[in-house]
Coordinates of C-alpha atoms and ligand atoms in Angstrom, one line a residue:
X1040 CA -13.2 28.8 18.2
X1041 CA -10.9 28.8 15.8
X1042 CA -9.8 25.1 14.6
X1043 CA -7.3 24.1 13.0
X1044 CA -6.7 21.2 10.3
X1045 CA -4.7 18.3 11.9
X1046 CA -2.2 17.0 9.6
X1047 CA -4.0 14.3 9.2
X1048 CA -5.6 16.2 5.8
X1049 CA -3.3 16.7 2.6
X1050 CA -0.3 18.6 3.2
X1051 CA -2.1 21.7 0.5
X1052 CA -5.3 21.7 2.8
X1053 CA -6.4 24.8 4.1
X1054 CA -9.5 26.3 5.6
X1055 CA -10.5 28.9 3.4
X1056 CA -12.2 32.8 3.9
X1057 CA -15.7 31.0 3.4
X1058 CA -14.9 28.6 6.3
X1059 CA -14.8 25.6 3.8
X1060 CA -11.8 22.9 3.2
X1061 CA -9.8 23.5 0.0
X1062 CA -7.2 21.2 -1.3
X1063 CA -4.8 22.5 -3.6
X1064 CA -6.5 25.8 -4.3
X1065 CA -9.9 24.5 -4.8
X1066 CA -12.9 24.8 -2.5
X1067 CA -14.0 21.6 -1.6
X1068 CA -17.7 22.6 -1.6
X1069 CA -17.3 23.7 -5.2
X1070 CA -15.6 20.2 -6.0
X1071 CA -18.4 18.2 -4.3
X1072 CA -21.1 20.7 -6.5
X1073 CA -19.0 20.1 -9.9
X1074 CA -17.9 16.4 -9.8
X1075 CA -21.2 14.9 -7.2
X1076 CA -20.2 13.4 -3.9
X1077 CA -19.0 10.4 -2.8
X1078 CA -15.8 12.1 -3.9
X1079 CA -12.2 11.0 -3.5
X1080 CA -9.8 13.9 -4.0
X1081 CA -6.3 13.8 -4.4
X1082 CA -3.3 16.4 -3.5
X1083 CA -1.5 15.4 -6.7
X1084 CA 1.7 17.5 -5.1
X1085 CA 1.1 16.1 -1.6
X1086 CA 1.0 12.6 -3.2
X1087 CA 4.6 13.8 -5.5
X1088 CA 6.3 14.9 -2.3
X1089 CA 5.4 11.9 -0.5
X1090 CA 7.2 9.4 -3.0
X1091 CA 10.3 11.4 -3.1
X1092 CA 10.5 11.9 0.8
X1093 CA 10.3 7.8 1.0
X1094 CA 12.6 7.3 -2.0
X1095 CA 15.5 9.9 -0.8
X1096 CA 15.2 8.8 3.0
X1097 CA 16.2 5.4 1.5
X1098 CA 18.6 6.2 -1.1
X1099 CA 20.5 8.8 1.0
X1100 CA 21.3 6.3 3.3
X1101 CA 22.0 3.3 0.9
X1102 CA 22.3 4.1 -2.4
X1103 CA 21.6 0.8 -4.4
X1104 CA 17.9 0.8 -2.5
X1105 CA 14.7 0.3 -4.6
X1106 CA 11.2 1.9 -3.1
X1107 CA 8.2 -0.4 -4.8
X1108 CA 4.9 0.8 -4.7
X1109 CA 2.6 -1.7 -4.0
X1110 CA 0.1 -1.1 -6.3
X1111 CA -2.9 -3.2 -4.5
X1112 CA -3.2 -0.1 -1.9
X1113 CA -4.9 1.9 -5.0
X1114 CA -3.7 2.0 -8.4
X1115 CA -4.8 3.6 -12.1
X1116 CA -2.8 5.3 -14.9
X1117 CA -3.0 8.6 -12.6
X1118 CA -1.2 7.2 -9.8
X1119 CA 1.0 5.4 -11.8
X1120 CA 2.7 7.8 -13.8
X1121 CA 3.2 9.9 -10.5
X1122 CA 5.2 7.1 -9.4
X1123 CA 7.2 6.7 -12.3
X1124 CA 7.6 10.3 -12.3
X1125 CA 9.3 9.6 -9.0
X1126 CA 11.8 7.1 -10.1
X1127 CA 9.8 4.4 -8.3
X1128 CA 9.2 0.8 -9.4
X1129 CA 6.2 -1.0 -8.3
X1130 CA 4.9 -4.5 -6.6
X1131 CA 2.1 -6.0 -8.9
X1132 CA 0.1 -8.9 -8.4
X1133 CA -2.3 -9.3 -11.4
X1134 CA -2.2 -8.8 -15.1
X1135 CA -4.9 -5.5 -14.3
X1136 CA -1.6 -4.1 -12.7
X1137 CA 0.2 -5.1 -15.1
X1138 CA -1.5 -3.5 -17.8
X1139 CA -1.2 -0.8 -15.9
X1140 CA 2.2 -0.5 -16.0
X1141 CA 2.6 -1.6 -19.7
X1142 CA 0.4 1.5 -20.4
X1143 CA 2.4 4.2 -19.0
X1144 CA 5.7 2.5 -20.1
X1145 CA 7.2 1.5 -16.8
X1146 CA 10.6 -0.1 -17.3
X1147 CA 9.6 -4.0 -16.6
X1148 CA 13.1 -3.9 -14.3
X1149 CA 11.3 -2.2 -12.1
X1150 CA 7.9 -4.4 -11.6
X1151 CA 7.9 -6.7 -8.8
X1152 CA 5.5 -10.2 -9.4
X1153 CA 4.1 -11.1 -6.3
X1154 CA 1.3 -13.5 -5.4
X1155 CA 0.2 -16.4 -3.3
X1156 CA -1.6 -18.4 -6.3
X1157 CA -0.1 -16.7 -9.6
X1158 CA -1.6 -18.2 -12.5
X1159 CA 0.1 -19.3 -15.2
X1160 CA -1.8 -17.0 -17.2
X1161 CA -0.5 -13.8 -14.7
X1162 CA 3.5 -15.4 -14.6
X1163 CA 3.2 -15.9 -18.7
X1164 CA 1.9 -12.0 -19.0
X1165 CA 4.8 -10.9 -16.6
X1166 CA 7.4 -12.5 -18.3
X1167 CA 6.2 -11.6 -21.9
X1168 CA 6.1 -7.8 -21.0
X1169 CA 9.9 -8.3 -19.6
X1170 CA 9.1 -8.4 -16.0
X1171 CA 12.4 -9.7 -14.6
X1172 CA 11.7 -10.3 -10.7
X1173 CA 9.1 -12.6 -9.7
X1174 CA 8.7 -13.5 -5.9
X1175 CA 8.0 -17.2 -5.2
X1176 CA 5.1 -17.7 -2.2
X1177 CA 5.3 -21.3 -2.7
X1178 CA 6.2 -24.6 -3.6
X1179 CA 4.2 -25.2 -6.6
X1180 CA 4.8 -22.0 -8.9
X1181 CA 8.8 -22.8 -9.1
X1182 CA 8.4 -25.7 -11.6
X1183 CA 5.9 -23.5 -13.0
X1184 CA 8.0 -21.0 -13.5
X1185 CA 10.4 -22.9 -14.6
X1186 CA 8.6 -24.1 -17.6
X1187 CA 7.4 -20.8 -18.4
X1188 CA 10.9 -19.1 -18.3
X1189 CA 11.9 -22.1 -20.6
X1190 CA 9.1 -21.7 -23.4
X1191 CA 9.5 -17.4 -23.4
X1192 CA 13.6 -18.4 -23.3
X1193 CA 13.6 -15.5 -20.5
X1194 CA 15.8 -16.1 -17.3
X1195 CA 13.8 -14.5 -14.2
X1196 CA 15.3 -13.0 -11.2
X1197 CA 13.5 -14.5 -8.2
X1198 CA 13.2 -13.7 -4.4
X1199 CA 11.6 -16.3 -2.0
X1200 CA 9.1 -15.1 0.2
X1201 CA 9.6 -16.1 3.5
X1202 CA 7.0 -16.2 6.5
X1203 CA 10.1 -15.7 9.4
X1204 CA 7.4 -16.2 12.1
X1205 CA 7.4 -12.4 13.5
X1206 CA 4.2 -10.9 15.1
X1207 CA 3.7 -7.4 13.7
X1208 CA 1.3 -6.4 16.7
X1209 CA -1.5 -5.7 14.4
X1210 CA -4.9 -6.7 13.4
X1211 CA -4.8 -10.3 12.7
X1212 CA -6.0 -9.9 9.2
X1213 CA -3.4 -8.1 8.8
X1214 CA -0.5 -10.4 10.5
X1215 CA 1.1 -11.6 6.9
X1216 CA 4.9 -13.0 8.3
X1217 CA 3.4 -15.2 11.0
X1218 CA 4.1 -18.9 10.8
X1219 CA 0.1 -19.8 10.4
X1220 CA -0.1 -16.9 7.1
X1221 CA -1.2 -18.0 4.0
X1222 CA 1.1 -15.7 2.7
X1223 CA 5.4 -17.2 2.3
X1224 CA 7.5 -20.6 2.7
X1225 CA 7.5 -21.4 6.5
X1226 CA 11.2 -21.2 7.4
X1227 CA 11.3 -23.2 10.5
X1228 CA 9.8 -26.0 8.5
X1229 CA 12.4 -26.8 6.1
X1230 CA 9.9 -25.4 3.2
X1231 CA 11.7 -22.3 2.7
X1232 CA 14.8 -24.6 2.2
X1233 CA 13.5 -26.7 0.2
X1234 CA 12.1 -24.1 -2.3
X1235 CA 15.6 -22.9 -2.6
X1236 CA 16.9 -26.2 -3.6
X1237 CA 14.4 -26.8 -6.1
X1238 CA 15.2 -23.0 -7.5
X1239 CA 18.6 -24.4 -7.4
X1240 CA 17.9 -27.3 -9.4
X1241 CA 16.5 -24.9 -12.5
X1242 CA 19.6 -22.9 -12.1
X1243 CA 20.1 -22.5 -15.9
X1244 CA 16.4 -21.0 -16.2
X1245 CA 16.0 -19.1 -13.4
X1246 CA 18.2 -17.2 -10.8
X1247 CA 17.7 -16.8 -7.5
X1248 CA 18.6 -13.1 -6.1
X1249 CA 17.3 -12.3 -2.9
X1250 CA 15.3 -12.8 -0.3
X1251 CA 11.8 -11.2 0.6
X1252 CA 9.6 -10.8 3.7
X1253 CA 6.2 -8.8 4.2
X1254 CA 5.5 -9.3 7.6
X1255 CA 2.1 -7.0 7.4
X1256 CA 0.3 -3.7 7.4
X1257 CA -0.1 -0.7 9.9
X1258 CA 2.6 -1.5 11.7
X1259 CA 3.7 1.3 14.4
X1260 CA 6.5 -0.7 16.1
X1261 CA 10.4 -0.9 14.3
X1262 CA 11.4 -3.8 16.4
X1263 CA 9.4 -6.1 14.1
X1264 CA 11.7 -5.1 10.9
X1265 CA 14.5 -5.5 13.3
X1266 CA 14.1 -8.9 13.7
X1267 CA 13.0 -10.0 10.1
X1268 CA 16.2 -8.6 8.6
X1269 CA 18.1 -10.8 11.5
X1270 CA 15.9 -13.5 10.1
X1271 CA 16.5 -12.9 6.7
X1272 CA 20.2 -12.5 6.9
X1273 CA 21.0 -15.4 8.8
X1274 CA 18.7 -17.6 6.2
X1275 CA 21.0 -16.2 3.6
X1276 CA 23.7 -17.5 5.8
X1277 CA 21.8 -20.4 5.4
X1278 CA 21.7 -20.7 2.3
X1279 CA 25.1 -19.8 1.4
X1280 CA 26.6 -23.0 3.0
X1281 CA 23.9 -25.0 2.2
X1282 CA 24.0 -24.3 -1.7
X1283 CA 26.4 -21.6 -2.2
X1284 CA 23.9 -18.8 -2.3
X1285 CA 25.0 -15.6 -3.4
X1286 CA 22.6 -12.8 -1.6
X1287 CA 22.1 -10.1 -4.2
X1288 CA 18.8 -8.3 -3.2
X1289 CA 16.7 -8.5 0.3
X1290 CA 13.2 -7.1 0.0
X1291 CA 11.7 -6.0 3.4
X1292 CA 7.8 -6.0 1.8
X1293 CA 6.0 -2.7 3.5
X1294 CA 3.4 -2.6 5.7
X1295 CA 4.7 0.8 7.5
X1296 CA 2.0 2.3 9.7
X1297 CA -0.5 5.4 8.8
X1298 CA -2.1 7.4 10.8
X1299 CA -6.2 7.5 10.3
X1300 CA -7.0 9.6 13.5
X1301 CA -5.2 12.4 15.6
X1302 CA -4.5 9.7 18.9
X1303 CA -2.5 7.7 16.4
X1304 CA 1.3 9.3 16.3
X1305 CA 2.9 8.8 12.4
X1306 CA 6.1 6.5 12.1
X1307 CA 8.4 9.4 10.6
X1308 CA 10.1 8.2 7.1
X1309 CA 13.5 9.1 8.6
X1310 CA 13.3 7.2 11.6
X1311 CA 12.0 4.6 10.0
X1312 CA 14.7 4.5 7.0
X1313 CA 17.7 5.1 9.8
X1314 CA 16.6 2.1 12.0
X1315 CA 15.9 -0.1 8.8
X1316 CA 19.6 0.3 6.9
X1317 CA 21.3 0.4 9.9
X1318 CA 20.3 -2.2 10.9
X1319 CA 20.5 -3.8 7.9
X1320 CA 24.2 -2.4 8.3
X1321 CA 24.8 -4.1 11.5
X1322 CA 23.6 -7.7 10.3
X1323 CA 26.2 -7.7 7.0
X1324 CA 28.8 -10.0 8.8
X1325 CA 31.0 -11.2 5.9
X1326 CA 31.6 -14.0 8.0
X1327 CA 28.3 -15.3 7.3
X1328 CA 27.4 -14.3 3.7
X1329 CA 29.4 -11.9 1.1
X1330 CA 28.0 -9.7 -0.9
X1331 CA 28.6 -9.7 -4.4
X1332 CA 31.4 -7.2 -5.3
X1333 CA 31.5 -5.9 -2.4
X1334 CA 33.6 -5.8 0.7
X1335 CA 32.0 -5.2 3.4
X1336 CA 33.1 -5.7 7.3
X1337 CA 32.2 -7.2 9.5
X1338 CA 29.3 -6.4 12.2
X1339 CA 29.7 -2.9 13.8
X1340 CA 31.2 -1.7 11.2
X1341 CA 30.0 1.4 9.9
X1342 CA 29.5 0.4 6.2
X1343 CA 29.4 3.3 3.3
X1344 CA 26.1 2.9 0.8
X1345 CA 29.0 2.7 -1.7
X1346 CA 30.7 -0.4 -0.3
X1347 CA 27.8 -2.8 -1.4
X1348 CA 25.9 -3.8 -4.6
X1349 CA 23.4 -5.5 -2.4
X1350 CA 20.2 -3.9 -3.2
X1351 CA 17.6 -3.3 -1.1
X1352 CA 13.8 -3.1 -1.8
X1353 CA 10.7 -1.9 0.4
X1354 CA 7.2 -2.2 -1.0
X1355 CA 5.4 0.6 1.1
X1356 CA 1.5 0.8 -0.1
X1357 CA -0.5 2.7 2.4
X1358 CA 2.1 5.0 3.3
X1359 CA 3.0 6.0 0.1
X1360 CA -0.7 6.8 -0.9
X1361 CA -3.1 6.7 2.5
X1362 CA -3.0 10.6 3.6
X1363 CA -3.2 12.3 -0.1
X1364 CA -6.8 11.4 -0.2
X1365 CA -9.7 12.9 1.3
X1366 CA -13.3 11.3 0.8
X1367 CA -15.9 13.7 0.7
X1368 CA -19.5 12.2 1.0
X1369 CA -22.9 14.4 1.1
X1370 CA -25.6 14.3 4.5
X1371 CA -28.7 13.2 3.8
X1372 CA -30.7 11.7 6.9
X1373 CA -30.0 12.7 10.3
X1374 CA -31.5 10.1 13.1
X1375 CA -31.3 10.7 16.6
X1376 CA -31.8 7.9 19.0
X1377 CA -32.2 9.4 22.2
X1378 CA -29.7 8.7 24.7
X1379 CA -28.1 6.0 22.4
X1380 CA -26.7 7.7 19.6
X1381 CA -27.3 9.6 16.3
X1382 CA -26.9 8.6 13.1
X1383 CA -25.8 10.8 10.5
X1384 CA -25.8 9.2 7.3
X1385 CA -24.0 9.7 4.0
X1386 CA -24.2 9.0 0.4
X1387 CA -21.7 6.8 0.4
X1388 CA -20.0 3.7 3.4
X1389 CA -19.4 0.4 2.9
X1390 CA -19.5 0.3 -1.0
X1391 CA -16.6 2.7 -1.2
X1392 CA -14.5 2.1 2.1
X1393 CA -15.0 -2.0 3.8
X1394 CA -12.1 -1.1 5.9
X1395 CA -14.0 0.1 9.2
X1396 CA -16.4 -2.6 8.6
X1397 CA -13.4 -5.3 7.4
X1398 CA -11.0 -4.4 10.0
X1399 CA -12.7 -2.6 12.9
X1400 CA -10.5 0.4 10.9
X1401 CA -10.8 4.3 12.9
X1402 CA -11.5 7.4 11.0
X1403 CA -12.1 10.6 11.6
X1404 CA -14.0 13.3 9.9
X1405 CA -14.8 16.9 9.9
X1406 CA -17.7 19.0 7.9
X1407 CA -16.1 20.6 5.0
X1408 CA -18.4 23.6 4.7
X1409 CA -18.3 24.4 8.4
X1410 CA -14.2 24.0 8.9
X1411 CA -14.2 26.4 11.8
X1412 CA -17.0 25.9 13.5
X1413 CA -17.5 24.6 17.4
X1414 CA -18.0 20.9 18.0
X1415 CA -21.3 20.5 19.4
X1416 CA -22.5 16.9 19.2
X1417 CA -21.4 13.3 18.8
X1418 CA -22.4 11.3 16.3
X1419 CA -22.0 8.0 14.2
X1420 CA -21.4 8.5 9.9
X1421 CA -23.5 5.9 8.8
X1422 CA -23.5 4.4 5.3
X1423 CA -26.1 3.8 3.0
X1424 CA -25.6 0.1 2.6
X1425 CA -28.4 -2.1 3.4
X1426 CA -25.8 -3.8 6.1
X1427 CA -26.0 -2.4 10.1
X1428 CA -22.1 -3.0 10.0
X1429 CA -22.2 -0.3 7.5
X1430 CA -20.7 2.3 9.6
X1431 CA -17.6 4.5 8.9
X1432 CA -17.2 6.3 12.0
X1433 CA -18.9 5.0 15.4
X1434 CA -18.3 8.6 17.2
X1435 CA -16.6 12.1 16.1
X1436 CA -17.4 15.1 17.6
X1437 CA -18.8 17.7 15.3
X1438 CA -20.7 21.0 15.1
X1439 CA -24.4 20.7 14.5
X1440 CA -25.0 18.8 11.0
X1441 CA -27.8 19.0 8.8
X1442 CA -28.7 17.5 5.5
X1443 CA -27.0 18.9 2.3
X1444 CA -23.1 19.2 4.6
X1445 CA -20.5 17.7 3.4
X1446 CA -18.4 15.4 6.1
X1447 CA -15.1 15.1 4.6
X1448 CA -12.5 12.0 5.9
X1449 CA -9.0 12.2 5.9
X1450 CA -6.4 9.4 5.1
X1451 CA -8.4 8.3 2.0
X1452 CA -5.7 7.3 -0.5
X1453 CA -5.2 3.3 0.4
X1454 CA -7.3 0.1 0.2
X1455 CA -10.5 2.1 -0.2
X1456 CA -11.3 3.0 -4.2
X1457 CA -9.8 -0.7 -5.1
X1458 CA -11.5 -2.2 -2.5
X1459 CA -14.8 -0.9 -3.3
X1460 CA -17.9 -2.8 -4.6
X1461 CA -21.1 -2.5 -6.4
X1462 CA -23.0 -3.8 -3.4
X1463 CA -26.9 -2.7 -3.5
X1464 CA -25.8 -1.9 -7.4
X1465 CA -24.4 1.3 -6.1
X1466 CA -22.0 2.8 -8.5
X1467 CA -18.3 3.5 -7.3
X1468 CA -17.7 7.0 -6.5
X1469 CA -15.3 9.8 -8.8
X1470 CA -12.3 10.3 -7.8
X1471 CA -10.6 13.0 -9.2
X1472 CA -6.9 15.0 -8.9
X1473 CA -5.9 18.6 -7.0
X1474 CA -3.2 20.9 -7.9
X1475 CA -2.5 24.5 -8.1
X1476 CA -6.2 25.8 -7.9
X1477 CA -7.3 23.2 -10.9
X1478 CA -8.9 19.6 -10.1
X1479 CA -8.8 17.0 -13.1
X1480 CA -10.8 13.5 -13.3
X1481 CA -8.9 10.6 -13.4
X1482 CA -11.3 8.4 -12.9
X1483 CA -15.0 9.0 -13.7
X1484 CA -18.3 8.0 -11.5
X1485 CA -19.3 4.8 -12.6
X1486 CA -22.8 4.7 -14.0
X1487 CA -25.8 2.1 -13.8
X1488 CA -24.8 1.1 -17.4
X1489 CA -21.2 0.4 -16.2
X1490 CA -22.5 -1.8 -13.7
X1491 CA -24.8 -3.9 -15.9
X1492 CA -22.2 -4.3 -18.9
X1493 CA -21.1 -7.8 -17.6
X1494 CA -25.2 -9.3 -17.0
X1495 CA -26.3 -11.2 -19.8
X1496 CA -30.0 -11.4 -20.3
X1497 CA -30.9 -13.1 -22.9
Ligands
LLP1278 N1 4.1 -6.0 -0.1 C1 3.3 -7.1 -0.1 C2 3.8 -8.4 -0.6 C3 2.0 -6.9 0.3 O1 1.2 -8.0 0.3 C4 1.5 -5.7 0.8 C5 0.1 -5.5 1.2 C6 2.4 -4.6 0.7 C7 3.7 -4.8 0.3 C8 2.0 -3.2 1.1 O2 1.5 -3.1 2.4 P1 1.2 -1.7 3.1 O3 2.5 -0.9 3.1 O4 0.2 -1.0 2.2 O5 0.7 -1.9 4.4 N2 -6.5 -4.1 2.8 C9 -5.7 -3.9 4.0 C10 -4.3 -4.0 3.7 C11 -3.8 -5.3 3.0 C12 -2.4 -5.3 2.6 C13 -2.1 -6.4 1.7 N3 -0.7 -6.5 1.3 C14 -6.1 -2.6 4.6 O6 -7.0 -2.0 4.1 O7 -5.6 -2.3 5.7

């Protein structure tokens, strides 16, 4: 039988004459022999095409829009200068990002500060390197702020994050715009208004822009961004008569849902873009707010990108990053529990991707040296952690799998490398770059001295 790759795999994956997976040009068998396995491998031009796909299906439709890349879904100076390459800015959320950024010479009008608890230390770092937006989760950080922007004599752009009460329909850990979340000021309590007045107060030191709201992640329903721009609109509204609020900039966060297995259907980046600005088209009443230097009509109307300076911002992580990845890991032990289940298990699991064991998260996986070959058994992938939740698939179909194959998982790019720990003092995996028949390291496999540098042992 003659299988095919879903498109769950890089868009440059392809099953080879010697019925292995290549990305880019390169045998993945080869790869996993030259750089060791567990192995993340990136389609650097899968990865490229991506970010522009997101950024144009924005910007064709409104031109002053802004694509962020959340950084926390996997960044390094690799990824970063991709993005810049793209024209993208990016969300941050620690000085590590930051420094990021300041390597590769990002323009600081482009870096988003974001954070629930920002140190002072993080907010003095931001506004130092010339970071001009900062989003404000709370009460506490505007005086803060405040005092910051007054000592650097810097005047910050802010957006208030709001939590506008929407269920995403996701996994709870996940649910980040729901009243209870840690995460925004609570607009049905007054908070949210309240944190605008105090902004409001500091007007000489700091200027409020926009608004922001990230309601969470893997989210496979529109209707959800439907309703938060409502939300967010008519809180500018709000705003506007309250204390004159100008809205300049609304940020709709990310959280746009990925694939990981072939039952779960993608959101396309042109549905999703269409249904976001115009909606975002049909909530502009200039009844309620104006927009600065603009003149724009009232709902129905069927505004032109170029009638509006209001910019608008989207902070996708995962679906900038998830599918350009594949993890390739190496068999070792094969136990079959008969009539229960077997157990193949790999060199890597938990250490290098919590998500299945974090978030209940699916995967699939197929055996990159035997790409064509009939399914013939079930089986679990089973890490090597010393933890029985340590599994990263609980059943996939493959053919018959012996020690020394290499099981390759799709959708690799997000929330697994940056997420990954040293648990059992198992060094994090390589994880290297694709393109055009040539694979490059950009980040090397930790070592046992790498681990130990921070133990003092006097
Ligand atoms: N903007 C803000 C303010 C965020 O907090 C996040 C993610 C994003 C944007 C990007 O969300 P995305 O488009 O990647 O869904 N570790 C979890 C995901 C946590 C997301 C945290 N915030 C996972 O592995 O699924």
């Amino acid at each position: 039988m003659n299988q095919t790759l879903t498109n769950l795999f890089p868009r440059t994956a392809r099953i080879n004459a010697r019925n292995h997976l290549a990305i880019a040009g390169c045998d993945v068998v080869d790869l996993a022999r030259e750089f060791g396995t567990p192995l993340y491998i990136f389609d650097d031009a899968h990865l490229r095409a991506r970010a522009a796909e997101i950024r144009d299906a924005f910007q064709s439709r409104w031109q002053n829009s802004l694509v962020l890349y959340a950084t926390k879904a996997y960044y390094s100076p690799y990824i970063a200068r991709v993005f810049k390459d793209a024209g993208l800015g990016i969300d941050v959320t620690s000085e590590g990002e930051l420094e990021i950024a300041r390597r590769v010479g990002l323009t600081p009008d482009k870096i988003y500060l974001h954070g629930n608890n920002k140190t002072p230390a993080e907010i003095h770092a931001a506004l130092a390197q010339g970071v001009t937006h900062i989003v404000v989760d709370n009460l506490d950080e505007i005086e803060l702020l405040a005092r910051l922007a007054d000592e650097l004599r810097v005047t910050p752009r802010v957006l208030l994050r709001l939590a506008p009460a929407i269920d995403p329909h996701t996994h709870r850990y996940l649910a980040t715009g729901i009243a209870e979340s840690k995460f925004g000021l609570p607009m049905q309590t007054g908070i949210a208004m309240e944190a605008a007045r105090r902004l409001a107060h500091y007007a000489s030191r700091i200027t409020l822009v926009g608004l922001h709201a990230h309601i969470g992640s893997q989210i496979f329903d529109l209707a959800p961004y439907r309703d938060t721009i409502a939300a967010l609109t008519d809180f500018a509204a709000e705003l506007k008569s309250a204390i004159g609020f100008e809205l300049q900039e609304l940020d709709l966060g990310g959280g746009w849902g990925v694939p990981y297995v072939e039952e779960q259907n993608a959101l396309a980046v042109e549905d999703m873009a269409e249904t976001i600005v115009s909606s975002f088209k049909f909530q502009i009443p200039s009844s309620k707010f104006k927009v600065q230097g603009s003149n724009l009509e009232p709902r129905t109307s069927n505004l032109e990108p170029e009638t509006s300076n209001l910019k608008l911002v989207f902070e996708p992580g995962r679906a900038l990053i998830a599918s350009s990845a594949v993890a390739v890991y190496t068999v070792g032990a094969i136990k079959e529990i008969r009539d229960v289940r077997t157990y193949i298990a790999v060199d890597g699991g938990m250490g290098d991707n919590i998500r299945p064991a974090l978030y209940g998260a699916q995967y699939t996986a197929r055996v990159a040296n035997k790409m064509n070959d009939a399914p013939t058994m079930r089986a679990a992938i089973a890490g090597r952690y010393c933890e029985q939740g340590d599994i990263l698939i609980n059943e996939v179909a493959l053919p018959r799998v012996s020690a020394g194959d290499l099981i390759a998982i799709p959708t690799a790019g997000a929330y697994q490398i940056p997420m990954a720990s040293n648990y059992n003092l198992i060094p994090r995996p390589a994880v290297i770059a694709a393109r055009d028949g040539n694979a490059r390291v950009i980040r090397r496999r930790e070592t046992v001295e790498d681990m130990l540098r921070c133990d003092v042992d006097e």
